[in-house]
Coordinates of C-alpha atoms in Angstrom, one line a residue:
Chain A
K1 CA 108.7 83.0 93.9
N2 CA 108.1 85.5 97.0
E3 CA 106.0 84.0 99.9
V4 CA 104.2 86.4 102.3
E5 CA 102.9 84.7 105.4
Q6 CA 101.0 86.5 107.9
S7 CA 99.9 85.5 111.5
P8 CA 97.3 85.1 112.8
Q9 CA 94.8 84.8 110.0
N10 CA 92.1 85.6 112.5
L11 CA 92.1 88.0 115.6
T12 CA 89.4 88.9 118.1
A13 CA 90.2 91.4 120.7
Q14 CA 88.5 93.4 123.3
E15 CA 88.0 97.2 122.8
G16 CA 91.3 98.9 124.1
E17 CA 93.6 95.8 123.7
F18 CA 96.9 96.0 121.8
I19 CA 97.4 94.3 118.8
T20 CA 99.9 93.0 116.8
I21 CA 99.8 91.4 113.2
N22 CA 102.9 89.6 111.8
C23 CA 104.3 89.5 108.3
S24 CA 107.2 87.3 107.1
Y25 CA 108.5 87.2 103.4
S26 CA 110.9 84.9 101.9
V27 CA 112.8 86.9 99.6
G28 CA 114.9 90.3 99.3
I29 CA 112.0 93.4 98.9
S30 CA 112.3 96.8 98.1
A31 CA 109.4 97.9 100.3
L32 CA 106.3 96.6 102.3
H33 CA 103.0 97.9 102.5
W34 CA 100.3 97.4 105.2
L35 CA 96.8 97.7 104.0
Q36 CA 93.0 97.9 105.3
Q37 CA 90.4 96.1 103.7
H38 CA 87.0 96.8 104.9
P39 CA 84.0 94.5 104.6
G40 CA 82.6 96.3 101.6
G41 CA 85.9 95.4 99.8
G42 CA 87.7 98.7 99.4
I43 CA 91.5 99.0 100.0
V44 CA 93.0 101.7 101.9
S45 CA 96.9 102.0 102.1
L46 CA 98.1 102.3 105.8
F47 CA 101.4 102.4 105.3
M48 CA 104.6 101.7 103.1
L49 CA 108.1 101.4 104.5
S50 CA 111.5 99.9 103.7
S51 CA 113.3 100.4 107.0
G52 CA 112.5 101.2 110.5
K53 CA 109.4 102.2 112.3
K54 CA 106.4 104.5 110.9
K55 CA 103.6 105.6 113.4
H56 CA 100.2 107.2 111.9
G57 CA 97.8 107.8 114.8
R58 CA 97.3 104.5 116.8
L59 CA 99.1 102.1 114.3
I60 CA 102.6 101.6 114.0
A61 CA 104.5 99.7 111.7
T62 CA 107.9 98.4 112.0
I63 CA 110.2 96.6 109.6
N64 CA 113.2 94.5 110.1
I65 CA 114.9 93.9 106.4
Q66 CA 117.5 91.4 107.9
E67 CA 115.0 89.2 109.3
K68 CA 112.4 89.5 106.5
H69 CA 109.5 90.3 109.0
S70 CA 107.1 93.2 109.6
S71 CA 104.5 94.1 112.4
L72 CA 101.6 95.9 112.4
H73 CA 100.6 97.3 116.0
I74 CA 97.4 98.6 116.8
T75 CA 97.0 100.6 120.3
A76 CA 93.9 100.9 122.2
S77 CA 91.9 99.0 119.7
H78 CA 88.5 100.1 118.8
P79 CA 85.2 98.3 116.9
R80 CA 86.2 100.5 113.9
D81 CA 89.3 98.8 113.5
S82 CA 87.8 95.8 112.5
A83 CA 88.7 94.8 108.9
V84 CA 91.3 92.6 107.3
Y85 CA 94.8 93.8 107.6
I86 CA 97.0 92.7 104.4
C87 CA 100.8 92.7 104.1
A88 CA 101.9 93.3 100.8
V89 CA 105.8 93.4 99.7
F90 CA 107.0 95.0 96.5
I91 CA 110.0 93.8 94.4
I92 CA 111.1 96.4 92.1
T93 CA 112.7 94.1 89.8
G94 CA 109.2 93.0 88.6
N95 CA 107.7 95.9 89.6
Q96 CA 104.8 94.1 91.5
F97 CA 103.6 93.4 94.8
Y98 CA 103.0 90.1 96.6
F99 CA 100.1 89.9 98.7
G100 CA 99.9 88.2 102.0
T101 CA 96.2 86.1 102.9
G102 CA 95.6 88.7 105.4
T103 CA 94.4 89.2 108.9
S104 CA 91.1 89.3 110.0
L105 CA 90.7 91.6 113.2
T106 CA 87.6 91.8 115.0
V107 CA 87.3 94.3 117.7
I108 CA 84.9 93.7 120.6
P109 CA 83.2 96.6 122.4
Chain B
E1 CA 92.4 114.0 98.3
P2 CA 92.8 112.6 94.8
E3 CA 91.4 109.0 94.2
V4 CA 91.3 106.1 91.8
T5 CA 88.1 105.6 90.5
Q6 CA 86.6 102.5 88.9
T7 CA 83.4 101.9 86.9
P8 CA 81.1 100.0 87.1
S9 CA 80.9 98.9 90.8
H10 CA 79.3 95.7 89.9
Q11 CA 79.0 93.8 86.3
V12 CA 77.0 90.8 85.8
T13 CA 77.8 89.1 82.5
Q14 CA 77.3 85.7 80.8
M15 CA 80.0 83.3 80.1
G16 CA 81.6 84.0 76.8
Q17 CA 80.7 87.7 76.7
E18 CA 83.3 90.4 76.7
V19 CA 83.8 93.0 79.4
I20 CA 85.5 95.9 79.8
L21 CA 86.5 97.1 83.2
R22 CA 87.2 100.9 83.7
C23 CA 90.0 102.8 85.8
V24 CA 90.7 106.6 86.1
P25 CA 93.9 106.5 88.1
I26 CA 95.3 109.3 89.8
S27 CA 96.4 111.9 87.5
N28 CA 100.2 112.4 88.0
H29 CA 100.5 108.7 88.7
L30 CA 102.8 106.8 86.4
Y31 CA 102.4 103.0 87.3
F32 CA 99.1 101.3 86.8
Y33 CA 98.1 97.8 88.2
W34 CA 95.4 95.6 88.2
Y35 CA 94.7 93.0 90.6
R36 CA 91.9 90.5 91.1
Q37 CA 90.5 88.8 94.3
I38 CA 88.0 85.8 94.5
L39 CA 85.9 85.9 97.2
G40 CA 87.7 84.7 100.6
Q41 CA 91.2 84.6 99.1
K42 CA 93.9 86.6 98.7
V43 CA 94.5 89.5 96.2
E44 CA 96.6 88.3 93.3
F45 CA 98.7 90.2 90.8
L46 CA 97.1 90.6 87.2
V47 CA 99.5 93.2 85.6
S48 CA 101.4 96.5 85.9
F49 CA 101.8 99.0 83.2
Y50 CA 103.9 102.0 82.6
N51 CA 104.7 104.3 79.5
N52 CA 101.8 102.7 77.5
E53 CA 103.3 99.1 77.4
I54 CA 102.9 96.1 80.2
S55 CA 105.9 95.7 82.4
E56 CA 105.1 92.7 84.1
K57 CA 102.1 90.1 84.0
S58 CA 101.1 87.0 85.6
E59 CA 100.3 83.5 84.7
I60 CA 96.5 84.7 85.3
F61 CA 96.8 87.3 82.8
D62 CA 96.4 85.0 79.6
D63 CA 95.4 85.7 76.0
Q64 CA 91.9 86.6 77.3
F65 CA 93.0 89.5 79.1
S66 CA 94.3 92.9 77.8
V67 CA 94.8 96.3 78.9
E68 CA 94.6 99.9 77.5
R69 CA 95.4 103.3 78.2
P70 CA 93.5 104.8 75.3
D71 CA 93.3 108.5 75.8
G72 CA 95.7 109.4 78.5
S73 CA 93.2 109.1 81.6
N74 CA 91.6 105.9 81.2
F75 CA 93.0 102.5 82.0
T76 CA 90.8 99.4 81.0
L77 CA 90.9 95.9 81.4
K78 CA 89.2 93.8 78.8
I79 CA 88.4 90.1 79.5
R80 CA 87.4 88.8 75.8
S81 CA 85.5 85.8 76.8
T82 CA 84.6 85.3 80.1
K83 CA 84.5 82.5 82.4
L84 CA 83.0 81.3 85.3
E85 CA 86.2 81.5 87.2
D86 CA 86.8 85.1 86.4
S87 CA 84.0 86.1 88.9
A88 CA 85.8 88.4 91.4
M89 CA 86.6 91.5 92.7
Y90 CA 89.2 93.8 90.0
F91 CA 90.9 96.3 91.6
C92 CA 92.7 98.9 89.7
A93 CA 95.7 100.9 91.3
S94 CA 98.2 103.4 90.6
R95 CA 101.5 104.8 92.3
K96 CA 103.4 107.8 91.4
S97 CA 106.8 106.1 91.5
V98 CA 108.3 102.8 91.9
W99 CA 111.6 104.2 92.9
D100 CA 110.3 106.3 96.1
S101 CA 109.4 103.5 99.2
N102 CA 107.4 106.4 100.3
S103 CA 105.2 106.2 97.3
P104 CA 102.0 103.9 98.3
L105 CA 99.5 102.3 95.9
H106 CA 96.4 103.9 95.9
F107 CA 93.3 101.4 95.0
G108 CA 90.0 102.0 93.4
N109 CA 86.9 100.8 95.3
G110 CA 86.9 97.8 92.8
T111 CA 84.3 96.2 90.4
R112 CA 82.9 92.9 91.6
L113 CA 82.4 90.7 88.3
T114 CA 79.8 88.0 88.3
V115 CA 79.7 85.9 85.5
T116 CA 76.8 83.5 85.1

């Protein structure tokens, strides 16, 4: 069974700070998903990656397949970034995603 | 941008009743999923569906659960006899391809099921 661990579980930052959220997993995967869940509950896809690095606006996601580790970075954080960030890994043989417990981010003005 | 739609947004039902949660995936997507999230807990996989059949299901997805794609657009999750512990947010998701690592999951806004 694949375990997906995220750290930290909770994070409070001042507006403008650089933020890093980490995700580690235990078995080989086909791809990794970073998701954002807002207080209302809706889940939005941020990135899907299987190698290297992706950037979208102030968000950067990296993955190291050999080390089974991914990071999500937020530059110049803003209160509207406050949400739960979830890492999910995809294993193609089972056609399913395994989800981490999420990192709850609060950005204070 | 096309999106996954779920109805209803909130469903309250009595224990033992049947509920059907409805989803309309994105039209050119081929892979469909149901997930649930109990309040305060992580998202859990229930079932994946492809080519009109279940491709994988979790241990949560017991005989009380079933899925259907009755008309080529809707994708439904039925719980035959609800239990208190079925209370959760249920998310439908779809994906265009499992072979393309750039093909993300698209989630609906969820149905909050409350069993009393």
